[in-house]
GROMACS .gro file of C-alpha atoms in nm:
model
  175
    1ILE     CA    1  -3.483  -1.511   1.375
    2ALA     CA    2  -3.353  -1.189   1.280
    3VAL     CA    3  -3.235  -1.109   1.624
    4THR     CA    4  -2.968  -1.479   1.606
    5PHE     CA    5  -2.885  -1.290   1.284
    6PHE     CA    6  -2.862  -0.964   1.322
    7THR     CA    7  -2.612  -1.106   1.668
    8CYS     CA    8  -2.404  -1.355   1.416
    9ASN     CA    9  -2.311  -1.058   1.252
   10VAL     CA   10  -2.197  -0.831   1.497
   11MET     CA   11  -1.997  -1.133   1.640
   12ARG     CA   12  -1.815  -1.153   1.315
   13ARG     CA   13  -1.683  -0.839   1.361
   14GLU     CA   14  -1.338  -0.875   1.547
   15GLU     CA   15  -1.131  -0.588   1.648
   16TYR     CA   16  -0.864  -0.474   1.516
   17GLY     CA   17  -0.537  -0.197   1.688
   18ILE     CA   18  -0.309  -0.016   1.452
   19SER     CA   19  -0.004   0.166   1.732
   20GLY     CA   20   0.250   0.385   1.498
   21LYS     CA   21   0.484   0.597   1.485
   22VAL     CA   22   0.484   0.952   1.229
   23SER     CA   23   0.797   1.141   1.204
   24ASN     CA   24   0.817   1.476   0.971
   25THR     CA   25   0.519   1.567   0.979
   26THR     CA   26   0.281   1.870   1.081
   27GLN     CA   27  -0.061   1.688   0.995
   28LYS     CA   28  -0.293   1.642   1.372
   29ALA     CA   29  -0.482   1.315   1.176
   30ILE     CA   30  -0.403   1.032   1.013
   31TYR     CA   31  -0.688   0.880   0.823
   32LEU     CA   32  -0.737   0.509   0.838
   33GLU     CA   33  -0.917   0.437   0.447
   34LYS     CA   34  -0.993   0.059   0.291
   35ILE     CA   35  -1.009   0.015  -0.067
   36SER     CA   36  -1.200  -0.194  -0.320
   37HIS     CA   37  -1.281  -0.252  -0.681
   38GLN     CA   38  -1.524   0.064  -0.663
   39THR     CA   39  -1.482   0.248  -0.415
   40ILE     CA   40  -1.251   0.373  -0.088
   41THR     CA   41  -1.437   0.492   0.255
   42LEU     CA   42  -1.308   0.583   0.590
   43ILE     CA   43  -1.245   0.380   0.845
   44ASP     CA   44  -1.098   0.485   1.117
   45SER     CA   45  -0.839   0.862   1.226
   46GLY     CA   46  -0.627   0.848   1.494
   47VAL     CA   47  -0.503   1.170   1.604
   48ILE     CA   48  -0.153   1.196   1.590
   49LYS     CA   49  -0.004   1.327   1.924
   50ASN     CA   50   0.395   1.330   2.022
   51GLY     CA   51   0.435   1.158   1.697
   52GLU     CA   52   0.219   0.864   1.803
   53PHE     CA   53  -0.113   0.759   1.679
   54LYS     CA   54  -0.348   0.449   1.779
   55MET     CA   55  -0.633   0.289   1.580
   56LYS     CA   56  -0.893   0.051   1.661
   57GLY     CA   57  -1.191  -0.136   1.491
   58ASN     CA   58  -1.392  -0.394   1.408
   59ILE     CA   59  -1.355  -0.532   1.054
   60GLU     CA   60  -1.555  -0.800   0.936
   61GLN     CA   61  -1.301  -1.009   0.710
   62LEU     CA   62  -0.881  -0.938   0.544
   63GLY     CA   63  -0.907  -0.616   0.260
   64PHE     CA   64  -0.686  -0.370   0.145
   65TYR     CA   65  -0.622  -0.067   0.297
   66ARG     CA   66  -0.427   0.318   0.318
   67LEU     CA   67  -0.309   0.501   0.593
   68VAL     CA   68  -0.341   0.917   0.449
   69LEU     CA   69  -0.185   1.185   0.643
   70LYS     CA   70  -0.367   1.468   0.434
   71GLY     CA   71  -0.194   1.717   0.228
   72ALA     CA   72  -0.357   2.067   0.125
   73ASN     CA   73  -0.502   1.865  -0.176
   74GLU     CA   74  -0.555   1.513  -0.349
   75GLN     CA   75  -0.177   1.521  -0.519
   76GLN     CA   76  -0.030   1.609  -0.192
   77ASN     CA   77  -0.183   1.362   0.052
   78LYS     CA   78   0.075   1.070   0.133
   79THR     CA   79  -0.062   0.710   0.167
   80TRP     CA   80   0.075   0.333   0.270
   81LEU     CA   81  -0.019   0.095   0.171
   82LEU     CA   82  -0.144  -0.278   0.416
   83CYS     CA   83  -0.376  -0.557   0.413
   84LEU     CA   84  -0.566  -0.599   0.735
   85GLU     CA   85  -0.753  -0.850   0.849
   86PRO     CA   86  -0.995  -0.948   1.154
   87LYS     CA   87  -0.784  -0.937   1.526
   88GLU     CA   88  -0.433  -0.740   1.371
   89LYS     CA   89  -0.201  -0.604   1.583
   90VAL     CA   90   0.019  -0.365   1.372
   91ALA     CA   91   0.273  -0.146   1.460
   92ILE     CA   92   0.349   0.122   1.214
   93THR     CA   93   0.670   0.371   1.189
   94LEU     CA   94   0.605   0.618   0.912
   95ASP     CA   95   0.798   0.934   0.750
   96GLY     CA   96   0.598   1.213   0.638
   97ASN     CA   97   0.845   1.348   0.384
   98ASN     CA   98   0.922   0.972   0.238
   99VAL     CA   99   0.648   0.774   0.177
  100ASN     CA  100   0.913   0.475   0.079
  101ALA     CA  101   1.086   0.490   0.388
  102TYR     CA  102   0.819   0.297   0.637
  103GLU     CA  103   0.763  -0.021   0.823
  104ILE     CA  104   0.426  -0.236   0.904
  105LYS     CA  105   0.509  -0.506   1.053
  106GLY     CA  106   0.194  -0.736   1.147
  107SER     CA  107   0.044  -1.084   1.062
  108VAL     CA  108   0.204  -1.277   0.788
  109ASN     CA  109   0.013  -1.169   0.578
  110GLN     CA  110   0.086  -0.826   0.666
  111GLU     CA  111   0.439  -0.905   0.605
  112ASP     CA  112   0.392  -1.093   0.271
  113PHE     CA  113   0.218  -0.779   0.117
  114GLN     CA  114   0.489  -0.556   0.250
  115SER     CA  115   0.756  -0.753   0.147
  116THR     CA  116   0.536  -0.761  -0.205
  117LEU     CA  117   0.526  -0.406  -0.234
  118LYS     CA  118   0.836  -0.327  -0.147
  119SER     CA  119   0.950  -0.584  -0.495
  120MET     CA  120   0.669  -0.384  -0.637
  121ASN     CA  121   0.781  -0.070  -0.583
  122ILE     CA  122   1.194  -0.179  -0.643
  123GLN     CA  123   1.122  -0.253  -0.976
  124GLN     CA  124   0.873  -0.008  -1.121
  125GLY     CA  125   1.132   0.256  -0.998
  126GLU     CA  126   1.437   0.072  -1.160
  127LEU     CA  127   1.191   0.072  -1.478
  128MET     CA  128   1.074   0.424  -1.396
  129GLN     CA  129   1.461   0.545  -1.370
  130LEU     CA  130   1.530   0.378  -1.773
  131SER     CA  131   1.278   0.523  -1.907
  132SER     CA  132   1.367   0.822  -1.852
  133GLN     CA  133   1.729   0.735  -1.946
  134TYR     CA  134   1.515   0.630  -2.289
  135GLN     CA  135   1.411   0.941  -2.303
  136SER     CA  136   1.677   1.201  -2.292
  137ILE     CA  137   1.884   0.934  -2.535
  138ALA     CA  138   1.625   0.876  -2.758
  139GLN     CA  139   1.529   1.278  -2.807
  140ASN     CA  140   1.874   1.338  -2.978
  141ASN     CA  141   1.862   1.046  -3.199
  142PRO     CA  142   1.578   0.785  -3.120
  143ASN     CA  143   1.822   0.526  -3.374
  144SER     CA  144   2.100   0.511  -3.144
  145LYS     CA  145   2.250   0.190  -3.032
  146ASP     CA  146   2.206   0.316  -2.687
  147ALA     CA  147   1.831   0.393  -2.739
  148GLN     CA  148   1.766   0.078  -2.896
  149SER     CA  149   1.957  -0.099  -2.597
  150LEU     CA  150   1.792   0.043  -2.347
  151SER     CA  151   1.400   0.051  -2.535
  152GLN     CA  152   1.521  -0.342  -2.560
  153LEU     CA  153   1.595  -0.362  -2.143
  154ILE     CA  154   1.259  -0.191  -2.084
  155GLN     CA  155   1.074  -0.419  -2.281
  156THR     CA  156   1.251  -0.728  -2.138
  157LYS     CA  157   1.189  -0.571  -1.731
  158SER     CA  158   0.848  -0.507  -1.854
  159GLN     CA  159   0.808  -0.829  -1.914
  160ASN     CA  160   0.927  -0.971  -1.580
  161PHE     CA  161   0.728  -0.729  -1.369
  162GLN     CA  162   0.403  -0.820  -1.564
  163ALA     CA  163   0.520  -1.179  -1.483
  164TYR     CA  164   0.623  -1.097  -1.106
  165VAL     CA  165   0.274  -0.952  -1.093
  166ASN     CA  166   0.037  -1.208  -1.229
  167ASP     CA  167   0.270  -1.434  -1.031
  168VAL     CA  168   0.224  -1.307  -0.660
  169LEU     CA  169  -0.182  -1.256  -0.787
  170LYS     CA  170  -0.235  -1.636  -0.902
  171ASN     CA  171  -0.014  -1.723  -0.583
  172SER     CA  172  -0.194  -1.561  -0.259
  173LYS     CA  173  -0.432  -1.764  -0.100
  174ASN     CA  174  -0.546  -1.530   0.133
  175ILE     CA  175  -0.552  -1.140  -0.039
   0.00000   0.00000   0.00000
C-alpha cells in the first residue's frame, strides 16, 4: 500500500517547460522560485547563454512563482511573477534593465494572470505618480485647492484600485 501511495504522488507531478530570452543582463543564471504565504522556495535554475535560457521540471499543482535575476544584493534583484501549472509550456521575453518590459505567454490562466498584473501595475504607477505630485504641492501649501483636488483624486483611485483587486480575487477560479 505504501508503494502505491508513493507511486501515485510521483505520477501526479507533471513537467513544465520554460523557454526564455533575456536582454540587457550580464547574469549567467536565472532562478525559478515558488511563492507561498510563508516561504519562497527555489525550484529550478537555468543557464543564460547567448541571451536564452530553458527550464523544465515537475510541479504538483497550479501555483505562484517568480523568475529572478540576482543582483549584488536583494534590493538589486530583478523579478517577474507568473502562475505556473503542471504540463504548462511558457515562452518568456525579459529585459534586465526594465522589469516592466516583458512578455510571458502560456496557458489561459497565465494569460489572465499576466493581464491582471499589467493592469494592476499601471494603476499602481498612476497612484504613485499622483502621490508624488501631491507631495510636491502639499509641501508648500497643503490646504491649496490643487492639493485638496489631488488628495480627493488619489482617494478615489485608491478605492477603485482596491475594488479592482478584490474583484479579481473574488472572480479567480483557478489562481
